[in-house]
Amino acid sequence: MNNNRKRMETMHKMRAKGLELFYQKGYHATSVDEILKELSLSKGAFYHHFKSKEDFFISIIQNIIMQKVYAQLVEPLTQGKSPVSAIVDSIENALNMAEHNDMDCGFVLANFLNEFNKGENNIVKYLRDIVKIWEINLISLLKKGRSDGYISWSVNCEEAATYIIASYMGIRTLMVGNSAKIMKYQYVQQLKSYLYAMEQREQAVI
Amino acid sequence: MNNNRKRMETMHKMRAKGLELFYQKGYHATSVDEILKELSLSKGAFYHHFKSKEDFFISIIQNIIMQKVYAQLVEPLTQGKSPVSAIVDSIENALNMAEHNDMDCGFVLANFLNEFNKGENNIVKYLRDIVKIWEINLISLLKKGRSDGYISWSVNCEEAATYIIASYMGIRTLMVGNSAKIMKYQYVQQLKSYLYAMEQREQAVI
DNA sequence: ACTTAAACCGACCGCTTGGTCGGTTTACTT
DNA sequence: AAGTAAACCGACCAAGCGGTCGGTTTAAGT
C-alpha cells in the first residue's frame, strides 16, 4: 500500500473515532489513550501524526466538523422552492436526524463552542469560523429572497440569520435527553410562524 | 461564633468561589484544589462539608444557580405592562448584564447543560429542573396573556415558550467573545418582531 | 539484496486529579 | 476548667493525564 495513503487512512481513522468520543464525552473528558485503545493503535502512532491533542482536535474541526455542518446546514439552503422553505427544510431535516439518533448529544458546534468559550484559546476561533460560514450563507439567501420578492423588504436579514442560528443551537441543547420529538415539533412550528411572517405582507419601500 | 453559622459561611464561600471557577473554566477543567487555594482552605475542610466534587456541584446548582436564574428570568416575568413586554424586558435585561460583563462566558444553565449532556448522570437532571421552572412560568404567563386579551388565541403557548428559551440559550452562546453588543441588538429586534406578532391580530374563537 | 525513511510500538516520565485519614485547632457545653 | 464535637489541616495515595523516546516493523526506491 502506498505509504502516504496509509498515513491518510490512519489519520482519518483517528480523527473519526476522536470526533465520536469528543462529541459523546467532551474534549477534556476524553483521553488520547481512550481513542487509541478503541483503534488498537499506540501513542507512538498518534504523536507521529499529530503534534498534540489540541492540534489533533483542530484538524478534526477543519476536516470533519466543517464538512458535516456544511453538508447538513449550508448546502441544503440552495435547494427548496423558496428561501423560507429551504431554511425550514434544512433545519427540520437536521432535527429529524438528531431525534432519531439515540446517541444524540446536541449540536456538535454548540457543544464545543460551549466547552471552549473560556479564556481565549485557538480552538474557539476555528469553531466560530464555521458558524460564520453558516451565517453568511443564511444572510445571502435571505437577501436574495428579498430581491426576488419572496421576503418582505422590512426584514433585516442579518438579524434574522442571527436569530435562526441562536434558536437552532438552543433547541439542540434542549432536545438532548428530553422528549426530543415533542420539542422538535414545538420548535419547528414556531420557527415556521416566525419565518412565514417574513414572506410578502408588508410590500414596503423599494 | 456559632458553629452552625460558621459551617454555613464556609460552605457558602466554597460554593460561591466554586461556581465562579466552574463557570469560567468548566466543571471538569476546574480542580477542587484550585477552588480551595483561592480561599486558603484545605482539602480536609472541603471533604468535611461535601462528600464529593459532584455532591458539591449539585449543592451549587440547587443553592445558587437556581436562585440566580429565578431572580433574573422568572421573577421579572411578573412585572411589566403586558406579558410580551415582561418577556422582552427580562431577556433584554439579562442580555445587557451579559454584554457589560467582561468575564461573560455564556448562559450558566446552557453551559453546564452542554457539559453534562453526555451519558446519563445525576447533574443534568437538576439543571433540567431549573429550565423547566422557567418554562412553566413562561407558559402560564403567555396563557394568562391570552385570557386577558393581550395575546392572540392562535398562539400555542407551550411552543412559544420552547422557542423563546431555545433562542435565548443560543444567543448567549453566540455572544461570548463575538461583538456582544451587535448580536444582542440583532437578537432583541427579532425577538420583538416574533413576540409582537403574537399580540392581538387574529381575535379568534373564544 | 540493501538502504532508507516513514509508520508504529509501548514503556516511561512528570504532573495533576479526586479522594482519604490521622492529627490539630477551635469553640460551645457543662 | 474540663470535656467533647465540630471544623479544619496537609501529607499522602492510586489512578489517570498528555507527552516523550529509543527501538522495531513495514514498505517503497534502487
XYZ file of C-alpha atoms (C1' of nucleotides) in Angstrom:
472
model
C 0.000 0.000 0.000
C 1.145 3.484 -0.798
C 2.730 4.964 2.296
C 1.097 8.338 2.009
C -2.255 6.679 1.564
C -1.669 4.607 4.681
C -0.812 7.780 6.529
C -4.044 9.402 5.417
C -6.088 6.343 6.308
C -4.636 6.114 9.796
C -5.086 9.814 10.432
C -8.657 9.627 9.215
C -9.458 6.688 11.455
C -8.050 8.590 14.407
C -9.990 11.733 13.554
C -13.255 9.863 13.045
C -13.009 7.990 16.338
C -11.694 11.093 18.051
C -14.681 13.153 16.976
C -17.030 10.360 18.025
C -15.645 10.264 21.541
C -15.090 14.006 21.899
C -18.697 14.531 20.858
C -20.065 11.901 23.205
C -17.952 12.710 26.242
C -16.464 16.118 25.639
C -12.918 17.041 24.645
C -11.436 17.343 28.118
C -13.143 14.214 29.391
C -11.763 12.078 26.570
C -8.160 10.905 26.759
C -5.918 10.216 23.820
C -5.339 6.729 25.193
C -9.049 6.024 25.064
C -9.263 6.870 21.383
C -6.201 4.772 20.582
C -7.421 1.829 22.612
C -10.587 1.581 20.532
C -8.499 1.656 17.367
C -5.814 -0.711 18.682
C -3.216 1.889 17.886
C -0.383 3.177 20.017
C 0.565 6.529 21.383
C 3.639 6.445 19.215
C 1.470 6.344 16.119
C -0.676 9.190 17.371
C 2.166 11.565 18.151
C 3.858 10.618 14.922
C 0.905 12.059 13.002
C -0.245 14.866 15.308
C 1.920 17.149 17.365
C -0.538 17.435 20.250
C -4.061 16.669 21.367
C -5.064 20.229 20.536
C -3.505 20.063 17.078
C -5.387 16.801 16.565
C -8.676 18.394 17.528
C -8.152 21.390 15.270
C -7.597 19.021 12.363
C -10.860 17.300 13.281
C -12.679 20.623 13.222
C -11.312 21.599 9.846
C -11.533 18.196 8.208
C -14.727 16.669 9.566
C -16.875 19.087 11.524
C -16.566 21.734 8.830
C -17.758 19.322 6.156
C -20.573 17.883 8.247
C -22.022 21.260 9.144
C -21.695 22.461 5.583
C -23.360 19.368 4.151
C -26.211 19.442 6.634
C -26.967 23.126 7.084
C -25.363 25.180 4.323
C -25.624 23.150 1.130
C -29.340 22.351 1.593
C -30.010 26.088 1.510
C -29.550 26.033 -2.254
C -32.470 23.670 -2.651
C -36.129 24.346 -2.000
C -38.879 26.304 -3.675
C -38.378 29.458 -1.651
C -35.720 30.762 0.723
C -38.012 30.255 3.679
C -38.804 26.669 2.795
C -35.119 25.971 2.169
C -34.294 27.169 5.665
C -37.167 25.310 7.291
C -36.403 22.118 5.392
C -32.707 22.136 6.203
C -33.318 22.716 9.890
C -36.230 20.311 10.119
C -34.137 17.641 8.452
C -31.237 18.245 10.813
C -33.583 17.979 13.782
C -35.035 14.743 12.448
C -31.563 13.268 12.248
C -30.942 14.300 15.838
C -34.279 12.987 17.042
C -33.727 9.537 15.597
C -30.166 9.309 16.835
C -30.182 7.567 20.200
C -26.681 8.836 20.863
C -27.555 12.451 20.111
C -25.596 14.783 22.368
C -26.626 18.077 20.827
C -25.300 20.296 18.069
C -21.642 19.496 17.658
C -20.709 23.130 17.019
C -22.621 24.460 20.009
C -21.200 21.781 22.292
C -17.588 22.537 21.513
C -18.234 26.265 21.381
C -19.548 25.995 24.910
C -16.660 23.854 26.056
C -14.042 26.246 24.679
C -15.821 29.555 25.253
C -13.473 30.148 28.162
C -10.395 32.340 28.333
C -9.084 32.808 24.811
C -7.750 29.794 23.028
C -7.145 28.854 19.417
C -9.865 26.296 19.076
C -12.821 28.609 19.558
C -11.596 30.636 16.599
C -11.955 27.716 14.208
C -15.391 26.884 15.564
C -16.602 30.442 15.127
C -15.390 30.390 11.538
C -17.789 27.567 10.779
C -20.694 29.380 12.401
C -19.749 32.425 10.331
C -19.963 30.425 7.120
C -23.452 29.263 8.011
C -24.383 32.815 8.919
C -23.222 34.463 5.702
C -24.950 31.818 3.626
C -28.168 32.371 5.522
C -27.868 36.116 5.077
C -27.220 35.967 1.363
C -30.097 33.532 0.873
C -32.446 35.848 2.742
C -31.217 38.871 0.814
C -31.693 37.096 -2.473
C -35.160 36.085 -1.336
C -35.884 39.700 -0.610
C -34.718 40.795 -4.054
C -36.732 38.055 -5.701
C -39.887 39.127 -3.912
C -40.200 36.133 -1.625
C -39.413 38.059 1.513
C -40.647 41.414 2.725
C -38.251 44.338 2.396
C -38.918 45.177 6.004
C -36.919 42.142 7.096
C -33.391 42.707 8.348
C -31.520 39.680 7.036
C -28.538 39.894 9.378
C -30.812 39.993 12.391
C -32.885 37.107 11.108
C -29.820 34.941 10.456
C -28.556 35.532 13.984
C -31.951 34.687 15.413
C -32.283 31.494 13.392
C -28.813 30.263 14.355
C -29.339 31.083 18.009
C -32.660 29.283 18.165
C -31.268 26.201 16.433
C -28.317 25.994 18.791
C -30.623 26.285 21.751
C -33.174 23.722 20.684
C -30.468 21.148 20.052
C -29.273 21.621 23.610
C -32.790 21.337 24.963
C -33.620 18.259 22.912
C -30.891 16.106 24.406
C -32.390 13.666 26.856
C -35.741 15.402 26.893
C -38.595 14.162 24.741
C -36.884 15.161 21.545
C -39.852 14.507 19.312
C -42.180 16.916 21.090
C -39.581 19.639 21.436
C -38.656 19.345 17.802
C -42.292 19.720 16.780
C -42.829 22.701 19.064
C -39.721 24.383 17.777
C -40.433 23.791 14.099
C -43.964 25.134 14.434
C -42.717 28.372 15.930
C -39.818 28.639 13.524
C -42.317 28.373 10.689
C -44.622 31.019 12.062
C -41.594 33.250 12.610
C -40.344 32.734 9.067
C -43.721 32.750 7.322
C -44.337 36.164 8.832
C -41.410 37.378 6.746
C -42.951 36.392 3.457
C -44.623 39.125 1.444
C -47.129 41.023 3.568
C -45.530 44.427 4.024
C -44.620 45.251 0.405
C -42.524 48.131 1.675
C -40.326 50.815 0.146
C -38.289 49.763 -2.844
C -19.158 32.444 66.529
C -21.983 29.954 66.321
C -20.619 26.730 64.927
C -23.502 26.056 62.610
C -23.257 29.567 61.278
C -19.535 29.079 60.678
C -20.349 25.903 58.820
C -22.834 27.691 56.595
C -20.461 30.557 55.941
C -17.628 28.276 54.930
C -19.870 26.191 52.705
C -21.218 29.319 51.088
C -17.754 30.698 50.400
C -16.810 27.395 48.796
C -19.960 27.299 46.692
C -19.598 30.905 45.544
C -15.972 30.506 44.508
C -16.725 27.080 43.086
C -19.458 28.430 40.846
C -17.229 31.299 39.766
C -14.472 28.962 38.621
C -16.748 26.239 37.233
C -18.496 28.909 35.189
C -15.298 30.457 33.921
C -13.379 27.266 33.186
C -15.896 24.466 33.181
C -16.586 21.830 35.820
C -14.135 19.211 34.606
C -11.384 21.744 33.968
C -11.574 23.138 37.494
C -9.972 21.201 40.314
C -11.092 21.177 43.906
C -7.584 22.239 44.915
C -7.854 25.324 42.761
C -11.030 26.465 44.474
C -9.545 25.823 47.911
C -6.316 27.594 47.077
C -8.166 30.811 46.274
C -9.999 30.554 49.574
C -6.941 29.490 51.598
C -8.846 26.459 52.778
C -7.752 22.860 52.891
C -8.979 19.682 51.322
C -9.857 18.425 54.727
C -12.311 21.262 55.189
C -13.832 20.621 51.783
C -14.443 16.917 52.264
C -15.691 17.577 55.742
C -18.584 19.607 54.317
C -19.170 17.856 50.991
C -18.949 14.182 50.274
C -17.605 14.588 46.737
C -16.955 17.092 43.986
C -20.224 16.066 42.341
C -22.196 16.458 45.559
C -20.593 19.881 45.931
C -21.651 20.900 42.445
C -25.211 19.700 42.928
C -25.452 21.846 46.033
C -24.219 24.792 43.964
C -26.930 24.161 41.398
C -29.668 23.990 43.965
C -28.466 26.804 46.205
C -27.027 29.386 43.844
C -27.791 28.714 40.192
C -31.429 28.062 40.946
C -31.792 31.398 42.733
C -29.868 33.371 40.123
C -31.880 32.071 37.216
C -35.108 32.590 39.095
C -34.212 36.148 40.069
C -33.100 37.105 36.590
C -35.522 35.318 34.307
C -38.564 34.112 36.229
C -39.360 36.776 38.804
C -39.202 39.669 36.304
C -41.986 37.997 34.366
C -44.447 39.230 36.983
C -43.594 42.837 36.189
C -44.293 44.783 33.029
C -47.322 46.234 31.323
C -48.087 43.221 29.172
C -46.882 39.616 29.028
C -44.920 40.318 25.882
C -43.147 43.324 27.334
C -42.394 41.395 30.517
C -40.684 38.693 28.485
C -38.804 41.130 26.288
C -37.709 43.228 29.253
C -36.485 40.276 31.298
C -34.477 38.882 28.422
C -33.163 42.239 27.269
C -32.051 42.993 30.789
C -30.308 39.642 31.127
C -28.518 40.246 27.821
C -27.420 43.689 28.957
C -25.892 42.179 32.052
C -24.020 39.681 29.901
C -22.899 42.317 27.422
C -21.365 44.530 30.072
C -19.707 41.669 31.872
C -16.171 41.310 30.534
C -15.949 37.853 32.029
C -19.166 36.654 30.411
C -18.899 33.007 29.455
C -22.467 32.441 28.326
C -25.670 31.338 29.988
C -24.729 29.390 33.064
C -27.542 26.861 32.602
C -26.780 26.237 28.949
C -23.072 25.874 29.636
C -23.474 23.201 32.262
C -26.291 21.532 30.373
C -23.930 21.193 27.445
C -21.088 19.940 29.604
C -23.232 17.256 31.239
C -25.481 16.357 28.315
C -23.490 13.174 27.937
C -24.389 9.656 29.012
C -26.881 9.868 31.851
C -25.692 11.415 35.067
C -27.393 12.975 38.058
C -26.340 16.526 37.456
C -28.183 17.082 34.201
C -31.412 16.247 35.975
C -31.079 19.154 38.401
C -30.204 21.512 35.576
C -33.218 20.479 33.555
C -35.442 21.104 36.573
C -34.416 24.754 36.544
C -35.114 25.086 32.846
C -38.478 23.510 33.486
C -39.336 26.114 36.096
C -38.544 28.880 33.651
C -40.592 27.112 31.015
C -43.754 26.633 33.073
C -43.631 30.236 34.224
C -43.313 31.417 30.650
C -46.192 29.201 29.602
C -48.528 30.339 32.335
C -47.677 33.982 31.674
C -48.459 33.535 27.995
C -51.687 31.698 28.756
C -52.765 34.398 31.140
C -51.915 36.980 28.499
C -54.099 35.078 26.083
C -57.001 35.005 28.509
C -56.589 38.701 29.243
C -56.708 39.575 25.572
C -53.078 40.616 25.199
C -52.153 37.658 23.051
C -53.901 36.073 20.122
C -55.738 32.825 20.753
C -53.982 31.307 17.774
C -50.723 31.245 19.721
C -49.600 27.922 21.155
C -48.039 28.889 24.461
C -46.025 25.723 25.015
C -44.447 26.044 21.590
C -43.679 29.708 22.125
C -42.031 29.068 25.487
C -39.791 26.403 23.985
C -38.851 28.703 21.142
C -38.041 31.614 23.433
C -35.884 29.507 25.732
C -34.048 27.901 22.837
C -33.272 31.210 21.201
C -32.048 32.739 24.455
C -29.740 29.823 25.158
C -28.325 30.069 21.676
C -27.729 33.801 21.621
C -25.849 33.656 24.901
C -23.516 31.073 23.403
C -23.046 33.171 20.265
C -22.443 36.386 22.186
C -19.393 35.108 24.033
C -16.264 36.566 22.524
C -18.099 37.891 19.488
C -19.220 41.503 19.336
C -21.821 41.029 22.029
C -23.437 44.411 21.609
C -24.330 43.921 17.949
C -25.535 40.366 18.420
C -27.655 41.371 21.357
C -29.282 44.127 19.325
C -29.928 41.833 16.374
C -31.413 39.198 18.597
C -33.657 41.525 20.569
C -35.022 43.113 17.394
C -36.040 39.727 16.036
C -37.358 38.532 19.361
C -39.559 41.598 19.467
C -40.920 41.119 15.967
C -41.560 37.465 16.821
C -43.397 38.340 20.027
C -45.213 41.425 18.754
C -46.712 39.256 16.033
C -48.454 37.338 18.810
C -50.282 40.324 20.151
C -53.898 40.731 19.160
C -54.375 40.467 15.392
C -56.302 37.225 14.957
C -59.086 37.724 17.507
C -60.011 34.086 17.169
C -62.534 31.713 18.716
C -63.344 32.281 22.365
C 19.507 -7.698 -1.596
C 20.443 -3.423 0.562
C 19.258 1.193 2.089
C 16.375 4.414 3.918
C 12.664 6.605 5.763
C 8.260 6.517 7.444
C 4.776 4.023 10.383
C 4.233 2.227 14.553
C 5.090 0.283 19.321
C 4.851 0.596 24.416
C 7.438 1.544 28.494
C 8.232 5.513 30.752
C 8.099 10.447 32.784
C 6.370 14.362 35.354
C 2.332 16.190 36.736
C -2.434 16.683 38.280
C -6.562 14.757 39.815
C -10.356 13.340 43.275
C -10.362 11.474 47.492
C -8.508 9.686 52.349
C -7.068 9.968 57.027
C -4.711 10.667 61.406
C -3.948 14.502 63.812
C -4.647 19.530 65.497
C -7.190 23.577 66.467
C -11.351 25.935 67.633
C -15.434 26.830 70.107
C -19.611 25.533 72.506
C -21.406 22.969 76.777
C -21.452 21.836 81.439
C -11.507 24.083 83.733
C -12.520 20.030 81.624
C -14.733 17.540 78.016
C -16.494 16.978 73.542
C -17.675 17.525 68.981
C -17.135 20.314 65.208
C -14.097 22.487 61.836
C -10.005 22.280 59.767
C -5.216 20.907 58.248
C -1.956 18.891 54.874
C 0.699 14.878 53.765
C -0.417 11.111 51.234
C -2.381 7.768 47.668
C -3.729 5.417 43.417
C -5.183 6.495 39.018
C -5.102 8.902 35.000
C -3.374 12.502 32.107
C -0.553 14.499 27.880
C 3.576 13.840 26.002
C 8.498 11.606 25.033
C 11.692 8.446 23.141
C 14.592 4.558 21.883
C 13.610 0.823 19.409
C 11.126 -2.349 15.867
C 8.408 -3.352 11.859
C 6.933 -2.296 7.304
C 7.314 -0.964 2.696
C 8.997 1.875 -1.130
C 13.243 3.053 -4.029
C 17.407 1.435 -6.170
